[in-house]
PDB file of C-alpha atoms in Angstrom:
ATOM      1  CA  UNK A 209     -50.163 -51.174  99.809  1.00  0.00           C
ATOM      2  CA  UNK A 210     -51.282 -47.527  99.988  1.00  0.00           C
ATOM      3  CA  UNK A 211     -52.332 -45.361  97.006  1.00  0.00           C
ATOM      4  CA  UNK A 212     -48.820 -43.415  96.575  1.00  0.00           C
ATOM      5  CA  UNK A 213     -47.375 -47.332  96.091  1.00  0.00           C
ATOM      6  CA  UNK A 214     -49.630 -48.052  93.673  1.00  0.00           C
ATOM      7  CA  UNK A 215     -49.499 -45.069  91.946  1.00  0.00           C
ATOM      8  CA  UNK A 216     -46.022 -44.802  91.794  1.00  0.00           C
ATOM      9  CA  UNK A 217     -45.184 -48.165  90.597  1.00  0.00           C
ATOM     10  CA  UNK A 218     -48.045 -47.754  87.945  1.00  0.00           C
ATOM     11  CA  UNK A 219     -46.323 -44.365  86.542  1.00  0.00           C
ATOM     12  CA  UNK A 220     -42.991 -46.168  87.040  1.00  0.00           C
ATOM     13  CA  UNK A 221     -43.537 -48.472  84.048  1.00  0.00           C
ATOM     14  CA  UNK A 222     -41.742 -47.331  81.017  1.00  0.00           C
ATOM     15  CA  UNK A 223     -44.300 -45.292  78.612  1.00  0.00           C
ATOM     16  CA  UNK A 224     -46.816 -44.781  81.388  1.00  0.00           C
ATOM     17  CA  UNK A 225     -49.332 -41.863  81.293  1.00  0.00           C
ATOM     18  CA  UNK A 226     -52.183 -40.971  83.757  1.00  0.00           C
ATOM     19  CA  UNK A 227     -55.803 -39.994  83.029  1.00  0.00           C
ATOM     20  CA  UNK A 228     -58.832 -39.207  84.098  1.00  0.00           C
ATOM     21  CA  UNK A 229     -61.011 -40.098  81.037  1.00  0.00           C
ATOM     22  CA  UNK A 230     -64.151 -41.235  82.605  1.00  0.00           C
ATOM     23  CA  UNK A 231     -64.944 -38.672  86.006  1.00  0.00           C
ATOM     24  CA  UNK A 232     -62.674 -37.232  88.212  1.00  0.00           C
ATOM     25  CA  UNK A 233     -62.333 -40.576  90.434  1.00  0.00           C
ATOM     26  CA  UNK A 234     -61.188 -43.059  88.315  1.00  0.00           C
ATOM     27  CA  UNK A 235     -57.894 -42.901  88.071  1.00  0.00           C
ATOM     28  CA  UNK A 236     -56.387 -44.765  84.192  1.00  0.00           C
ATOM     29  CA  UNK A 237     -52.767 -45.909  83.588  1.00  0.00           C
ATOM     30  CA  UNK A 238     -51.983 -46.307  80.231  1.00  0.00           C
ATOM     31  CA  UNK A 239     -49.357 -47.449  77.763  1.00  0.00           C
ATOM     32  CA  UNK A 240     -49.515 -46.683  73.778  1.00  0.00           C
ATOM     33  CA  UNK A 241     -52.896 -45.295  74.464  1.00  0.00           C
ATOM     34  CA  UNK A 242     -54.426 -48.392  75.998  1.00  0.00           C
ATOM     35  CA  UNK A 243     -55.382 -48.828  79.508  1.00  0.00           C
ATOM     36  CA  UNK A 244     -53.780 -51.324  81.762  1.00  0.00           C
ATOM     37  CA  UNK A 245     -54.834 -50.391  85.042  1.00  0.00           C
ATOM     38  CA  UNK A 246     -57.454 -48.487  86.661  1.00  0.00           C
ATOM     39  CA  UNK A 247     -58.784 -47.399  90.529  1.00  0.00           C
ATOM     40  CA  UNK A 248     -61.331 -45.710  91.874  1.00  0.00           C
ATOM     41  CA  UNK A 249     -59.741 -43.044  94.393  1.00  0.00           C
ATOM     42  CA  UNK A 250     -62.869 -42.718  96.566  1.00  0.00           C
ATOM     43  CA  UNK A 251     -62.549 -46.201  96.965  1.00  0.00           C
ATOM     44  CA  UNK A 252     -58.246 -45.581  98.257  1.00  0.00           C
ATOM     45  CA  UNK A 253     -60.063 -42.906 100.609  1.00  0.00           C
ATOM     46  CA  UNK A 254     -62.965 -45.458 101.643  1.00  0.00           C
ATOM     47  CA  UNK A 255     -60.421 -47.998 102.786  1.00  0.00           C
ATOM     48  CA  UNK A 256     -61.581 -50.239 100.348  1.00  0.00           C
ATOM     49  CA  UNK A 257     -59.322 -49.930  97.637  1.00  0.00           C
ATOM     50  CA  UNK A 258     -59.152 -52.712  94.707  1.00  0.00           C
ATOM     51  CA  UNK A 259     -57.107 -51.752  90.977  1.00  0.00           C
ATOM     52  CA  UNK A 260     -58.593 -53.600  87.437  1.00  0.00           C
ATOM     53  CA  UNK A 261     -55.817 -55.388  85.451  1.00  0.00           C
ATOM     54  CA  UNK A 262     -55.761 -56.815  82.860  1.00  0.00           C
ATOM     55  CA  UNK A 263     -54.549 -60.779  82.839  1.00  0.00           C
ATOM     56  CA  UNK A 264     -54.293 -63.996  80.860  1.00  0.00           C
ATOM     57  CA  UNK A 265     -57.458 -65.573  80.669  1.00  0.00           C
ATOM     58  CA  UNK A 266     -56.413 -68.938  82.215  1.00  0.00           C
ATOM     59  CA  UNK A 267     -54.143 -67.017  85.014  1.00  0.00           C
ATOM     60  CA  UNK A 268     -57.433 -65.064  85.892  1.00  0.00           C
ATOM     61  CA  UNK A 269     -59.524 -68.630  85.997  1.00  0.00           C
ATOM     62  CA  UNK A 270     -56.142 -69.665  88.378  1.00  0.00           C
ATOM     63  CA  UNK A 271     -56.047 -66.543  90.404  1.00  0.00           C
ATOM     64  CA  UNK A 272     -60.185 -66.415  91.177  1.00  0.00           C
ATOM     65  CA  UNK A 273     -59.948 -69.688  91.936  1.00  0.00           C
ATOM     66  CA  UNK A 274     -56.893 -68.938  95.119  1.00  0.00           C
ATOM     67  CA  UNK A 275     -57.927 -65.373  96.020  1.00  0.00           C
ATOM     68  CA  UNK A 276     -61.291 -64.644  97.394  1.00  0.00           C
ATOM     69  CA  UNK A 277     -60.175 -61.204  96.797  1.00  0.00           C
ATOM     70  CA  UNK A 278     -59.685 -61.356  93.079  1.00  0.00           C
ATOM     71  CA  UNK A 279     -62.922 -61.243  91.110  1.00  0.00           C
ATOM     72  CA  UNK A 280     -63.778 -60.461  87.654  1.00  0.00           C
ATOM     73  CA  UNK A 281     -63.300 -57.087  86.428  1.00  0.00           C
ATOM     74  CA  UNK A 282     -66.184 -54.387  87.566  1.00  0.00           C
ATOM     75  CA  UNK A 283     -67.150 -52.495  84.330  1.00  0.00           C
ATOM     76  CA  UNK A 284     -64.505 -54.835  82.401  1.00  0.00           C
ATOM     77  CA  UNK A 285     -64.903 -57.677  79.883  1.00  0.00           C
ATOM     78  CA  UNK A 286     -64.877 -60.329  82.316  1.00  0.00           C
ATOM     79  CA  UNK A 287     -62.910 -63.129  80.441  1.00  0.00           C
ATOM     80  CA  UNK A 288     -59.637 -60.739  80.233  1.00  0.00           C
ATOM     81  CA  UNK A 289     -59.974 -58.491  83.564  1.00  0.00           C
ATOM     82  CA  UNK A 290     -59.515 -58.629  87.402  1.00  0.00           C
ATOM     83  CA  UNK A 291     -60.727 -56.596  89.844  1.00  0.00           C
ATOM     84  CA  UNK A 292     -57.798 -56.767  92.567  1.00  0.00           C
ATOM     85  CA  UNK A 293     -58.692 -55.937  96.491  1.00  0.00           C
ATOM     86  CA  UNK A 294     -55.996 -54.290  97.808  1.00  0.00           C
ATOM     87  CA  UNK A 295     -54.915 -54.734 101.563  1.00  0.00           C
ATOM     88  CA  UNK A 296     -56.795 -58.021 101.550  1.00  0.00           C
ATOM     89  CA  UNK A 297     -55.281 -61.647 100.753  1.00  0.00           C
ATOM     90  CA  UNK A 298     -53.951 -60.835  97.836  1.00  0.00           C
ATOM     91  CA  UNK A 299     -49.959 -60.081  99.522  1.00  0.00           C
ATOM     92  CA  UNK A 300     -48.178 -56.605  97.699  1.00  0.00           C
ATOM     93  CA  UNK A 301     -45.927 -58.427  95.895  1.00  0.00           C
ATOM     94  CA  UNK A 302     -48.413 -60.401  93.624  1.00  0.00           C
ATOM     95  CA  UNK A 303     -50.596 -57.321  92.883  1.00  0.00           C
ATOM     96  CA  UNK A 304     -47.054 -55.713  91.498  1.00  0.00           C
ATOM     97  CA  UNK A 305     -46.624 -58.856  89.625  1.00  0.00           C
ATOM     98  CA  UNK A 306     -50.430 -58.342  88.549  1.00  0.00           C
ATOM     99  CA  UNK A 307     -49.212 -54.885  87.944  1.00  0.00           C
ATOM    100  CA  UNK A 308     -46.647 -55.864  85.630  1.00  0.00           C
ATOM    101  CA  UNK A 309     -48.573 -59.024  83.873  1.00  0.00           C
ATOM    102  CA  UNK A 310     -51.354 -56.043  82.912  1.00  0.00           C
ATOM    103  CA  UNK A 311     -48.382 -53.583  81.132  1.00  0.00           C
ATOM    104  CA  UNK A 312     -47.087 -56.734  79.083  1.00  0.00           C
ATOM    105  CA  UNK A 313     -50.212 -57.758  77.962  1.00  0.00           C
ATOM    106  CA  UNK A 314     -51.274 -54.379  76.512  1.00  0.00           C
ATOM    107  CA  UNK A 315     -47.674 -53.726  75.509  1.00  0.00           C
ATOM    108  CA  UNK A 316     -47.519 -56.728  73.385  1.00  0.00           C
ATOM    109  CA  UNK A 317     -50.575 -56.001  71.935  1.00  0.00           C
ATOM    110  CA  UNK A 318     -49.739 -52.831  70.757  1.00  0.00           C
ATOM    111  CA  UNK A 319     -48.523 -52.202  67.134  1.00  0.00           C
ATOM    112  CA  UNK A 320     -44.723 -53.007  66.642  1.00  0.00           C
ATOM    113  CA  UNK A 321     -43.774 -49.496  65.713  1.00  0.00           C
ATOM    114  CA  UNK A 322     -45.190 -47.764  68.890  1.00  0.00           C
ATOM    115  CA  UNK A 323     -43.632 -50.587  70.891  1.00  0.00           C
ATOM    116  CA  UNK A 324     -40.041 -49.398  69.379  1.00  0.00           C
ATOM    117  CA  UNK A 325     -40.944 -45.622  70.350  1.00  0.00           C
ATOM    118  CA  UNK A 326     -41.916 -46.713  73.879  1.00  0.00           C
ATOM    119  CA  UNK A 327     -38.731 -48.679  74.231  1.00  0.00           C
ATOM    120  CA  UNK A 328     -36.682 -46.083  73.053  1.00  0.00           C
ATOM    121  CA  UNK A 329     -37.999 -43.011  75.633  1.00  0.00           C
TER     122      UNK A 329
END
């Protein structure tokens, strides 16, 4: 997966918005306000590129446990966030998925009327 991939199915997400809220390298997706993703782009440059998502707290247990390249979240609460290598043996398709699992969670745990606003854009 290359960076335009990632971004653009991260901004594809219904409700998305970009930021920069931390420095100028760490590149936030957010829905409602909340973050649901998040990549260092000196890292994309580096070739060593890895996203944070959020996840399930028993699916991250299951996915640390069959990816060497899915750790806890760097910076993150470690119970509720991954830290995803990209390009490594985690295949495209499941970091999507991961993607996706990461924009449900913090959709769902957003307050019912901004969930109707975001669903109606």
């Amino acid at each position: 997966m290359n960076l335009e991939t990632f971004y653009e199915y991260s901004l594809s997400k219904k409700g998305v918005t970009e930021h920069f809220p931390f420095d100028e390298d760490t590149l936030v997706f957010k829905i409602g306000g909340k973050v649901f993703a998040l990549s260092s782009l000196q890292k994309w440059e580096m070739g060593t590129p890895g996203v944070n998502l959020k996840c399930d707290p028993d699916r991250a247990e299951e996915l640390r446990a069959s990816y060497d390249d899915i750790i806890p979240g760097f910076h993150m609460n470690k119970k509720h966030w991954n830290t995803v290598a990209i390009n490594k043996d985690v295949p495209d398709k499941l970091i999507k998925e991961l993607i996706g699992h990461s924009y449900d969670l913090v959709f769902k745990s957003l307050p019912k009327k901004v969930q109707l606003e975001i669903e109606n854009l």
